[in-house]
Coordinates of C-alpha atoms and ligand atoms in Angstrom, one line a residue:
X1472 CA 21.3 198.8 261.2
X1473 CA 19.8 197.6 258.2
X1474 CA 16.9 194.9 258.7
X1475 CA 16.7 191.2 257.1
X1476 CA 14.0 192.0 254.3
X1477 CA 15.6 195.3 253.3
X1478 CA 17.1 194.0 249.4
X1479 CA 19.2 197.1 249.3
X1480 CA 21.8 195.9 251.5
X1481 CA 22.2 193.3 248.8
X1482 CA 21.6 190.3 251.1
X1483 CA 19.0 187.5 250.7
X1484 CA 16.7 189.1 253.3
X1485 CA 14.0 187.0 254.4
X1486 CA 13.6 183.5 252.9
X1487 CA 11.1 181.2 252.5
X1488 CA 11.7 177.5 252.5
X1489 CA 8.6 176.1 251.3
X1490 CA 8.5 171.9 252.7
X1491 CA 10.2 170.4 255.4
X1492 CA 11.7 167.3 254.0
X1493 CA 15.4 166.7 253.9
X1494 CA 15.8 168.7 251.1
X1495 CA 13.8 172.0 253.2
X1496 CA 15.9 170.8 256.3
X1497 CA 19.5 170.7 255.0
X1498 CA 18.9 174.1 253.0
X1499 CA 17.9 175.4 256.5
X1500 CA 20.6 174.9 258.2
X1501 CA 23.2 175.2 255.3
X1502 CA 21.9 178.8 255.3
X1503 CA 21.5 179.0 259.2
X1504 CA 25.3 178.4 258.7
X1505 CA 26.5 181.0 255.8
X1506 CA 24.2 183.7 256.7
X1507 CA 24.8 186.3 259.0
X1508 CA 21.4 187.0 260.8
X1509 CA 21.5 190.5 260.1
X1510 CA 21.6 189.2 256.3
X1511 CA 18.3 186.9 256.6
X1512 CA 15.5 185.7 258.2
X1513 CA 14.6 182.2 257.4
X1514 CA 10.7 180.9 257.9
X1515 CA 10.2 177.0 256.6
X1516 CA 6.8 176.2 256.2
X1517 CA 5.5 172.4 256.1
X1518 CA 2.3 171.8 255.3
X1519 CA 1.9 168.0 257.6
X1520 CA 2.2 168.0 261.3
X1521 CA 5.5 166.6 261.6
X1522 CA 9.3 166.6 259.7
X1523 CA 11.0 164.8 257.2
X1524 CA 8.4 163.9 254.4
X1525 CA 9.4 160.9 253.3
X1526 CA 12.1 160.1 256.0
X1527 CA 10.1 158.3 259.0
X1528 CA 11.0 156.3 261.3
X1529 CA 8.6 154.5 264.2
X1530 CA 10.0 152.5 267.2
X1531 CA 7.8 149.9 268.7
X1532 CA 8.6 147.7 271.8
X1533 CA 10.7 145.3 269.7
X1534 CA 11.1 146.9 266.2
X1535 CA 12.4 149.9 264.4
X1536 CA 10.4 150.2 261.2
X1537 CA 11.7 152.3 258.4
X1538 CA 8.4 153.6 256.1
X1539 CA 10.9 155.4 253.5
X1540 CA 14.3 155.4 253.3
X1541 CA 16.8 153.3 255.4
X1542 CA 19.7 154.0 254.8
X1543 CA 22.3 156.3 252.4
X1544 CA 25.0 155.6 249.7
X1545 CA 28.7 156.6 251.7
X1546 CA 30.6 157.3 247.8
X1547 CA 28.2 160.1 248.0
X1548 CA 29.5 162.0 250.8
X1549 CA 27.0 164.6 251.9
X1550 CA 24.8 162.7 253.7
X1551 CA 27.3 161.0 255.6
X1552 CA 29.2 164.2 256.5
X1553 CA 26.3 165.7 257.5
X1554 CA 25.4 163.3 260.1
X1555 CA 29.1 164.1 261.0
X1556 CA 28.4 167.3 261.4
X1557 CA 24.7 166.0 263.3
X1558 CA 27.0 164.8 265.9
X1559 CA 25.9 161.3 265.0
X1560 CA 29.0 159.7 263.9
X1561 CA 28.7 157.2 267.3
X1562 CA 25.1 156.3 265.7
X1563 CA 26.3 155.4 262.6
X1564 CA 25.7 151.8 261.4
X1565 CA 27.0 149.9 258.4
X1566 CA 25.9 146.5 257.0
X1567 CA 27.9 143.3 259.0
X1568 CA 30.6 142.1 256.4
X1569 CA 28.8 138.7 256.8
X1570 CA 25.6 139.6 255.4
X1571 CA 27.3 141.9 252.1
X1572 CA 24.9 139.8 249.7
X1573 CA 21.7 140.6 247.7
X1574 CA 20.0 137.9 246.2
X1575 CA 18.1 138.3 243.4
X1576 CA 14.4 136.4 242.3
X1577 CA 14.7 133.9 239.1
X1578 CA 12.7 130.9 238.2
X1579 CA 10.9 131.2 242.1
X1580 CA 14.6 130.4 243.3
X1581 CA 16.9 132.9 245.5
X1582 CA 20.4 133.6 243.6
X1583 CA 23.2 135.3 244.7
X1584 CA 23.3 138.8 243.0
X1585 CA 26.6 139.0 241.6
X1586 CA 28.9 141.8 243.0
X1587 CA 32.4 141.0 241.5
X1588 CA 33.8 140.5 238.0
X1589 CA 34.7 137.1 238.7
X1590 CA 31.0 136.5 240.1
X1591 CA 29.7 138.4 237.1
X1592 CA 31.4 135.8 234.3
X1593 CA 30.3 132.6 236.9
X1594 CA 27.1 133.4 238.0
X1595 CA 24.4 130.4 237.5
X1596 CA 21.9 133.1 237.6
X1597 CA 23.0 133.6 233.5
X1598 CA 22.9 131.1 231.0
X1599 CA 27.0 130.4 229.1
X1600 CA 25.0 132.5 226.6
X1601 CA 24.3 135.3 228.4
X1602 CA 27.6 135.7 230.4
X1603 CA 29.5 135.3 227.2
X1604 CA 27.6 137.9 225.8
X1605 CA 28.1 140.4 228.8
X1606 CA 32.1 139.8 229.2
X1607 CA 32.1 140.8 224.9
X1608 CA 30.6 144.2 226.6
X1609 CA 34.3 146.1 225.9
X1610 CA 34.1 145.2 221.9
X1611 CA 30.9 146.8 221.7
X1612 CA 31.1 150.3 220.5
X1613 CA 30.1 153.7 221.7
X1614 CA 26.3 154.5 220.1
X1615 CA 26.7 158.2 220.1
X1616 CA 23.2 159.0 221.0
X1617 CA 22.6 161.5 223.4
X1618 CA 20.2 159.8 225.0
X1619 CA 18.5 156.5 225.4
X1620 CA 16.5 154.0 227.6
X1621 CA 17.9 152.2 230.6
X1622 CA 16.5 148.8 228.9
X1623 CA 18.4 149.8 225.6
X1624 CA 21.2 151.0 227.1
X1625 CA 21.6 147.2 228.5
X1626 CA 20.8 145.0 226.2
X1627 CA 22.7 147.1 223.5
X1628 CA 25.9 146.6 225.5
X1629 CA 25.1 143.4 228.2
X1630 CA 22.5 141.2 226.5
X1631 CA 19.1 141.2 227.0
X1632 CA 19.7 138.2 229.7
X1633 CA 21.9 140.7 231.9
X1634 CA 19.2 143.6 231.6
X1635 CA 16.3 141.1 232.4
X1636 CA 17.7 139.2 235.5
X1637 CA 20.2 141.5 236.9
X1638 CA 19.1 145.6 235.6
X1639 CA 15.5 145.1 235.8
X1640 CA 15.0 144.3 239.5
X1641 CA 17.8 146.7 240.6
X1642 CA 16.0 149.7 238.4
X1643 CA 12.6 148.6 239.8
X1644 CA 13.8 147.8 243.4
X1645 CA 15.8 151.5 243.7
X1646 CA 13.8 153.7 241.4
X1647 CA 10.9 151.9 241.3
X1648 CA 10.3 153.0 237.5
X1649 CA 10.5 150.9 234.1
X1650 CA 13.4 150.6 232.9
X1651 CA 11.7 150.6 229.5
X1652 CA 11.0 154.5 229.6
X1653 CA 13.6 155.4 232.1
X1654 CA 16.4 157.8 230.8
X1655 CA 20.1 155.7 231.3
X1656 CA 21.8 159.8 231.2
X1657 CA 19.3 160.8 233.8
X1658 CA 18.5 157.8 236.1
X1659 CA 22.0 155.8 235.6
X1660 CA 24.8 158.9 234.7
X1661 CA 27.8 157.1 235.9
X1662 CA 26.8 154.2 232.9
X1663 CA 26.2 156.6 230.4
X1664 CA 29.3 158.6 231.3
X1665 CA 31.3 154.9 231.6
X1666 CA 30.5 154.6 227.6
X1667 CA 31.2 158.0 226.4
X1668 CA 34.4 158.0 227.7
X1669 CA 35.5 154.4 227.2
X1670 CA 35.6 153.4 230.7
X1671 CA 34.7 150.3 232.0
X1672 CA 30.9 150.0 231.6
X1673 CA 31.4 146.2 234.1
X1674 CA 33.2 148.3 237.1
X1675 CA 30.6 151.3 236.6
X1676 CA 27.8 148.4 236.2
X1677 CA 29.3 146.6 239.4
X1678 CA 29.6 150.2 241.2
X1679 CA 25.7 149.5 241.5
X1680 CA 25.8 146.6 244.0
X1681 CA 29.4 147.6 245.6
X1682 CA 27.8 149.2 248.6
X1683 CA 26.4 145.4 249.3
X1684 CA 29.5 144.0 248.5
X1685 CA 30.7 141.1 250.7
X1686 CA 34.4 141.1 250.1
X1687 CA 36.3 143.4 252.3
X1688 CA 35.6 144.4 255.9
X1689 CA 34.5 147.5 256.7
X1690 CA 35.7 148.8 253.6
X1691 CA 33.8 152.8 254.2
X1692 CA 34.5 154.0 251.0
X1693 CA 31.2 152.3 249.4
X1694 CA 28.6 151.3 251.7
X1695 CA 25.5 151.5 253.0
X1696 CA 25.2 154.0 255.7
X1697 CA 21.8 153.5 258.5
X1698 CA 21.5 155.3 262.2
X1699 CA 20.8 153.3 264.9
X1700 CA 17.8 154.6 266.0
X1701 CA 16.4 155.7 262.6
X1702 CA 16.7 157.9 259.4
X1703 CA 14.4 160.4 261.4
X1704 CA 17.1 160.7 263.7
X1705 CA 18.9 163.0 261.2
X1706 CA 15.8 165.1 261.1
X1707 CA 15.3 165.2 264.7
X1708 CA 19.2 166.6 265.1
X1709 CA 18.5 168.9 262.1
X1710 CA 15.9 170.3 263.7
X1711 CA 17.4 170.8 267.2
X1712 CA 20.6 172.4 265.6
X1713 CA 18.9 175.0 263.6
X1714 CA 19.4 178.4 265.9
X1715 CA 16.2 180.0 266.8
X1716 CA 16.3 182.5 264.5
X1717 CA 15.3 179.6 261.5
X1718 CA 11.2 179.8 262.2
X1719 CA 10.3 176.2 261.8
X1720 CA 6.4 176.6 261.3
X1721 CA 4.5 173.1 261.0
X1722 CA 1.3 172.6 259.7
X1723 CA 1.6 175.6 257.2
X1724 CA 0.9 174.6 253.8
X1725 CA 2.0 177.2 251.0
X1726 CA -1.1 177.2 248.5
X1727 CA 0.5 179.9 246.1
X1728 CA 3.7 181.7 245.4
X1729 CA 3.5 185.1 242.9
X1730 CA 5.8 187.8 242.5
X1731 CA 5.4 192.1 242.7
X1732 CA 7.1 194.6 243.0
X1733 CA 10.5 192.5 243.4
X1734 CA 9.0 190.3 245.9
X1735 CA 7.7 187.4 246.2
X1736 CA 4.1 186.6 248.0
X1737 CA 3.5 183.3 249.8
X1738 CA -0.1 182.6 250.2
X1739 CA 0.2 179.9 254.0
X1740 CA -2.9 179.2 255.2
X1741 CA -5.0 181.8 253.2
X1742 CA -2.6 184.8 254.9
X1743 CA -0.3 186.5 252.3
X1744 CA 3.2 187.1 253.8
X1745 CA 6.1 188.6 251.9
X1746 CA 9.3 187.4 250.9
X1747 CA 12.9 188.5 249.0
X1748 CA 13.7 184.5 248.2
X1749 CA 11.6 181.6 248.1
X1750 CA 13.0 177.8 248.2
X1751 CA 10.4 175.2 246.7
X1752 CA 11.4 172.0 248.6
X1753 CA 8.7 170.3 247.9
X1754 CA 8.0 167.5 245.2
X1755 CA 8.3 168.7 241.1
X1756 CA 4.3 167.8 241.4
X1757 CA 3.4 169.7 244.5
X1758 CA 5.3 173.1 243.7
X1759 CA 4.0 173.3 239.9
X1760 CA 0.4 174.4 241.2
X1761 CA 1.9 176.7 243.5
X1762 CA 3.5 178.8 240.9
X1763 CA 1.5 177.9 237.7
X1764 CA -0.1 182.0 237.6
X1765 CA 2.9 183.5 238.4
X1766 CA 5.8 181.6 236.8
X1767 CA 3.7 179.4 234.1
X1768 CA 6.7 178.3 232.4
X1769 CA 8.4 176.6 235.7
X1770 CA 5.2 174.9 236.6
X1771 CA 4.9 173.4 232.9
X1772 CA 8.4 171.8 233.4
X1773 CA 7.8 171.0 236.9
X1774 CA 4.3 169.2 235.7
X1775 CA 6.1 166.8 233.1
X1776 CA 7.9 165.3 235.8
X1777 CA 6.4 162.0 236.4
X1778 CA 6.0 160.5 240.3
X1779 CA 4.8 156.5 240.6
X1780 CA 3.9 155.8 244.2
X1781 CA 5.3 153.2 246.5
X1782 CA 4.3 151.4 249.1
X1783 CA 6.0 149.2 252.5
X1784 CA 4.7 146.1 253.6
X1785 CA 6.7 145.4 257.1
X1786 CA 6.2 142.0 259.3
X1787 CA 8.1 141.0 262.7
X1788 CA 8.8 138.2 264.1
X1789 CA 8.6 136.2 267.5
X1790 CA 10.7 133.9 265.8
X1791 CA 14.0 133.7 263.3
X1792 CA 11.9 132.8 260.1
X1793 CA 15.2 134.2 258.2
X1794 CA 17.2 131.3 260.1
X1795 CA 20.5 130.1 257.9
X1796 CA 19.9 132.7 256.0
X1797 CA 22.7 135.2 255.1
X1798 CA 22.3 138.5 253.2
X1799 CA 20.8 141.6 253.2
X1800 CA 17.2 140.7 251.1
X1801 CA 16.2 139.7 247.7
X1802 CA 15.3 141.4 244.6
X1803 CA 12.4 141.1 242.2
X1804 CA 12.1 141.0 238.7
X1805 CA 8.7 142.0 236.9
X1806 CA 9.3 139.1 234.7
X1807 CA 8.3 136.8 238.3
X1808 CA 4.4 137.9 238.0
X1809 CA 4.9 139.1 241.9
X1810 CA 3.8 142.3 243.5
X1811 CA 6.7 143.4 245.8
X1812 CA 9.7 144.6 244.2
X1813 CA 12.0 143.3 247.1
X1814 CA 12.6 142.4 250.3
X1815 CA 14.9 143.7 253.0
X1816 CA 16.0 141.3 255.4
X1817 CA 16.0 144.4 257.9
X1818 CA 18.1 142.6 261.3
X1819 CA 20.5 141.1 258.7
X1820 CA 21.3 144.3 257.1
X1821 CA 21.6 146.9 260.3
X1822 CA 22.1 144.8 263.8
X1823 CA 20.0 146.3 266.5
X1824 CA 16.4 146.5 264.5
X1825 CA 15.2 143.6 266.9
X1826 CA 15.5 141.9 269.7
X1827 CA 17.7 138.7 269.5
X1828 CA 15.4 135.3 267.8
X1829 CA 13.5 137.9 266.0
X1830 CA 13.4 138.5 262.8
X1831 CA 11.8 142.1 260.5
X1832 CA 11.3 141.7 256.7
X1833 CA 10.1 144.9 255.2
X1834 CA 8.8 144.8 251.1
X1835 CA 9.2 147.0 248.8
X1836 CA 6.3 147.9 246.0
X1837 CA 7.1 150.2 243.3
X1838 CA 6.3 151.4 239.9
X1839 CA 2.6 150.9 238.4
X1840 CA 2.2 147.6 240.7
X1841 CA 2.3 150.0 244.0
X1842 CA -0.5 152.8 242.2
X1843 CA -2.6 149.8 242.3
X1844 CA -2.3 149.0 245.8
X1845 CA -2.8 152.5 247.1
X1846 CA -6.0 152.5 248.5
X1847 CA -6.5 149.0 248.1
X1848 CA -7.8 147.0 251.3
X1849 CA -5.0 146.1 254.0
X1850 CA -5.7 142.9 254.7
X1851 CA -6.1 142.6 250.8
X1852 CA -2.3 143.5 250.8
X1853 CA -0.8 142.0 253.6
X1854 CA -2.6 138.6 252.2
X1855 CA -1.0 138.8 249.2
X1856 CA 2.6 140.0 250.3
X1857 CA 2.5 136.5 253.0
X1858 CA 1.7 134.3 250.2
X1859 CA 4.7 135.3 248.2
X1860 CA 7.2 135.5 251.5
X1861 CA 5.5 131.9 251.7
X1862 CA 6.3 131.0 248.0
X1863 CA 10.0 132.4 248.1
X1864 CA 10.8 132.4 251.6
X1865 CA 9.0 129.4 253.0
X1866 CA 7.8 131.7 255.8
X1867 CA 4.6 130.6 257.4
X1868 CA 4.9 131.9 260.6
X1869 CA 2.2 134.8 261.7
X1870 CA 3.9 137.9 262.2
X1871 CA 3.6 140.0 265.9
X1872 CA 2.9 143.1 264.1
X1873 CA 3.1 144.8 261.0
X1874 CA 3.4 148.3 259.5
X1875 CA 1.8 149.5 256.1
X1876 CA 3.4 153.0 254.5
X1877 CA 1.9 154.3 251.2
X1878 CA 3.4 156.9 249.6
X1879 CA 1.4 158.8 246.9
X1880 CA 3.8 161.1 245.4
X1881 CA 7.7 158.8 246.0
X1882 CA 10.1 158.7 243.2
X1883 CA 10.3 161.1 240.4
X1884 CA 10.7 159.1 237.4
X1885 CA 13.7 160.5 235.2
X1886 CA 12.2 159.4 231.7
X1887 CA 13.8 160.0 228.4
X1888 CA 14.8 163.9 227.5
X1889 CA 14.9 164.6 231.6
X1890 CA 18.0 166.3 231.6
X1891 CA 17.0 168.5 229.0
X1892 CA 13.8 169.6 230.8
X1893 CA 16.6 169.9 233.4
X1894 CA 18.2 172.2 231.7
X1895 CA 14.8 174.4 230.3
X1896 CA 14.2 174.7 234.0
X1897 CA 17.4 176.0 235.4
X1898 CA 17.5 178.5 232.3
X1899 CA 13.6 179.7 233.1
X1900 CA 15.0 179.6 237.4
X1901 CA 18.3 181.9 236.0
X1902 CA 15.4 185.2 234.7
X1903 CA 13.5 185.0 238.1
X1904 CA 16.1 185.9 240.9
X1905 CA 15.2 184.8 244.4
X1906 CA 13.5 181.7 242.8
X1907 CA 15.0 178.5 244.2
X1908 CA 14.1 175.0 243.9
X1909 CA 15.9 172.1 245.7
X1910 CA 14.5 167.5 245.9
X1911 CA 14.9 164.4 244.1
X1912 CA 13.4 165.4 241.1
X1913 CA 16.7 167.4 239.5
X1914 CA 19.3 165.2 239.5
X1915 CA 19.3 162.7 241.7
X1916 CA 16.7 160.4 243.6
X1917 CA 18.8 159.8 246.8
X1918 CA 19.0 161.4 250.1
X1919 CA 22.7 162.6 249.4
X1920 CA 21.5 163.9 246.2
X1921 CA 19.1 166.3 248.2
X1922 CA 21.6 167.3 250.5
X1923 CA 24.2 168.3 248.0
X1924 CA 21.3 170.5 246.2
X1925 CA 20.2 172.2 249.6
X1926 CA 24.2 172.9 249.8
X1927 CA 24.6 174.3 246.5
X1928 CA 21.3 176.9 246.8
X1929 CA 22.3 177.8 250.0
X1930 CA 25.8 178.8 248.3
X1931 CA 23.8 180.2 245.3
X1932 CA 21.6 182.7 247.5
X1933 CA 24.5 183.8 249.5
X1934 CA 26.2 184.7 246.8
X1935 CA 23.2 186.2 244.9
Ligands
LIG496 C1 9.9 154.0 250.0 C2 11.1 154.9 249.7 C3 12.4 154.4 250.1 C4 13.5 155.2 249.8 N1 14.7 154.7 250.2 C5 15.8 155.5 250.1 C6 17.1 155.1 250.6 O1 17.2 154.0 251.2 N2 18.1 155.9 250.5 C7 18.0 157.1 249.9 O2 19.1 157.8 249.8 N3 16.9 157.6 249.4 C8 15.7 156.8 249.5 N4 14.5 157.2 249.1 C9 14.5 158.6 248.5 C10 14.5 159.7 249.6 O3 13.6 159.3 250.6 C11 14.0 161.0 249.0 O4 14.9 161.4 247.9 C12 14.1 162.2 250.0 O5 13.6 161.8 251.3 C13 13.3 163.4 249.4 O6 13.3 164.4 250.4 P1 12.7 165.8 250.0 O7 12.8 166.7 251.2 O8 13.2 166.3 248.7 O9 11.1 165.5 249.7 P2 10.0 165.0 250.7 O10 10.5 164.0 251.7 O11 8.9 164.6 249.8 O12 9.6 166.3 251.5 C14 8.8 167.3 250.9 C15 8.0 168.0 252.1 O13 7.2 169.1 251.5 C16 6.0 169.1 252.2 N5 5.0 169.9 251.3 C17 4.5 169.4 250.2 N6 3.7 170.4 249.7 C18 3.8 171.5 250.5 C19 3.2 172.7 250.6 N7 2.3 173.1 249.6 N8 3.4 173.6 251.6 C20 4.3 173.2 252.6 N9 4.9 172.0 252.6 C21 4.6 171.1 251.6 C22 5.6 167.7 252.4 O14 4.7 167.5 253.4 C23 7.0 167.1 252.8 O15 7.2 167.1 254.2 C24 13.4 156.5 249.3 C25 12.1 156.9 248.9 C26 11.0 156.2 249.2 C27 9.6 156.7 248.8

């Protein structure tokens, strides 16, 4: 019998899967699946004491706090199918049709965010000037460039109104970057795409804010997709599903990764084991010092990859301070002079997060604002995120509790000439067979993004 390890069968042998994330998770399993066990042996190593990276979830008496993400996009359909596959389709939980409406900050005031084209060419959040400017959108033509920022992008074909009230606070609030340096190929591909090939840059634009829509009941095609008890229920059911033979080691940091002899040598914990494949799941940031002596090249690429931080503010409630309201939370332009990117009005937009006459509001701080509140004092923070749910909200009310998550390394930033450095790195991955790397940082910053990458190098070192 041959043994997992042995490369002259020609099989992947044993495998390293280097962060325990979702990305170091769903590449788990999806090989757990495809390979025989004779073929492999799969050891994933994460360096914290628990699962999921950014995905965590807390339940208290009366709250379920998110700290990362809470929720996924449905038109992207691995996530969702692999909660299907989880079992969890009974815990599945979608956004009431009721409360299908984002508001957006302008002038101190709340405004609806518009999410159709008739809303779009009505909106008072636009001046007549600025909404006739964005419905001449179709007569602008095509720039040709291969490459350009998200603000340019916006104002060359919206107006500089529509890329100020409407693009800035959903690039800040969702990637937590400047839209100023952010690449519209990279960070926004379904826009750039809508204008190469004449397509509607309004329905791709509007595409954006569908999954808040509030027309339509139920419709499942585009919405937002939360689990009852958690995002950190899908890692929990990950975890339990993978068959014994997947080593889940915790606490295991990987502090170097070189290559002899046709394998490759993973430095965990100061002990050098031996590998045929090695999956780098963890952040573009975190895995560049791993392989700088080895593979100096990679690491470069890997290094340019920016990261800003971000950082959750969460308050409950004894009391509905959210009262008459209806939506799902409020966005914030930088252009307001306020610290929190947005607000999630968190009962509103997945039932069940609270007991009934309570109320959790969770805010959002991204992009250079949240580096600057990373170590800064909590009260400090909370302070300053009460005065503004004061300001905007009119919420005076002293929260029950409260939950504070800072997140040093969140969102790659997908700057200008990304997808070529996309493309160096995939050329440098193609020389070093066994080599794999899987996150947010490639091409996509979403949870279904990661789990469509962990498919397709699974597939790629099956069929190696
Ligand atoms: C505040 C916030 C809100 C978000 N909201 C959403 C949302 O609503 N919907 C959505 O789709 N996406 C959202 N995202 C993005 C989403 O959370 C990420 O894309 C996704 O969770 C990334 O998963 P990952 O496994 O690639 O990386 P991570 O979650 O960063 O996991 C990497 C893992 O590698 C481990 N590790 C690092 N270095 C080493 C080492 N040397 N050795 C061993 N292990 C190591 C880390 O401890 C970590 O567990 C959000 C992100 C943030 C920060």
């Amino acid at each position: 019998m041959t043994e997992p390890g042995d490369r002259n069968d020609g099989s992947p042998g044993r495998i390293a899967i280097v962060g325990g994330g979702i990305s170091g998770l769903a590449t788990a399993f999806f090989l757990s699946e495809s390979l025989d066990p004779s073929e492999a042996e799969i050891v994933l190593l994460e360096s914290s004491s628990r699962f999921g990276g950014l995905i965590r979830s807390e339940s208290t008496r009366e709250f379920l706090w998110e700290g990362g993400p809470d929720s996924f996009v449905s038109h992207k359909p691995e996530a969702l199918a692999l909660c299907q596959q989880m079992g969890l389709e009974e815990d599945l939980v979608r956004t009431p049709p009721r409360h299908r409406q984002a508001y957006v900050l302008c002038g101190g005031d709340l405004y609806p965010l518009p999410m159709t084209r008739s809303a779009f060419v009505r909106t008072p959040l636009l001046s007549w000037k600025g909404r006739l400017r964005a419905v001449l959108e179709p007569l602008v033509p095509a720039s040709g460039q291969n490459d350009e920022s998200v603000s340019d992008f916006v104002v060359r074909r919206l107006g500089r109104e529509v890329s100020r009230k409407i693009f800035e606070p959903l690039v800040v609030g969702v990637y937590g970057g400047d839209p100023a340096q952010l690449s519209i190929r990279s960070t926004l591909p379904h826009l750039y795409q809508a204008e190469r090939t004449r397509g509607s840059l309004t329905k791709a634009l509007l595409q954006m804010v569908e999954p808040l829509k509030s027309k339509g009941s139920g419709k499942k095609k585009e919405s937002l997709v939360a689990l009852n008890k958690g995002m950190a229920e899908l890692v929990r059911r990950l975890v339990k599903t993978l068959p014994d033979r997947v080593e889940l080691r915790l606490e295991a940091p990987v502090t170097e990764v070189t290559r002899q002899a046709g394998r490759f040598q993973v430095q965990v914990k100061g002990v050098r084991e031996d590998f045929d494949t090695v999956i780098l799941a963890t952040p573009a940031s975190s895995s560049a010092p791993l392989i700088s002596s080895a593979f100096p090249e990679i690491a470069q690429l890997l290094q340019a990859v920016p990261y800003v931080s971000a950082v959750i503010v969460a308050f409950g409630y004894d009391q509905e301070v959210l009262a008459g309201r209806i939506g799902t939370g409020f966005l914030v332009p930088p252009s307001e002079g306020r610290i929190m990117s947005a607000c999630t009005w968190v009962n509103h937009k997945f039932p069940g997060r609270c007991p009934e006459g309570h109320d959790l509001l969770r805010c959002f701080i991204g992009g250079e604002e949240a580096g600057k509140w990373m170590s800064c004092d909590d009260e400090e923070l909370v302070d300053r995120i009460r005065s503004e749910l004061k300001a905007i909200l009119a919420v005076t009310r002293e929260p029950i509790s409260r939950k504070i998550y800072r997140w040093q390394t969140a969102l790659p930033q997908y700057r200008l000439g990304h997808h070529g450095r996309i493309e160096q790195l995939n050329r440098q991955l193609d020389s070093i067979p066994g080599l794999h790397l899987v996150g947010n940082f490639l091409d996509g910053v979403g949870i279904s993004d990661c789990i469509r990458h962990a498919r397709s190098v699974s597939e790629a070192v099956k069929e190696a």
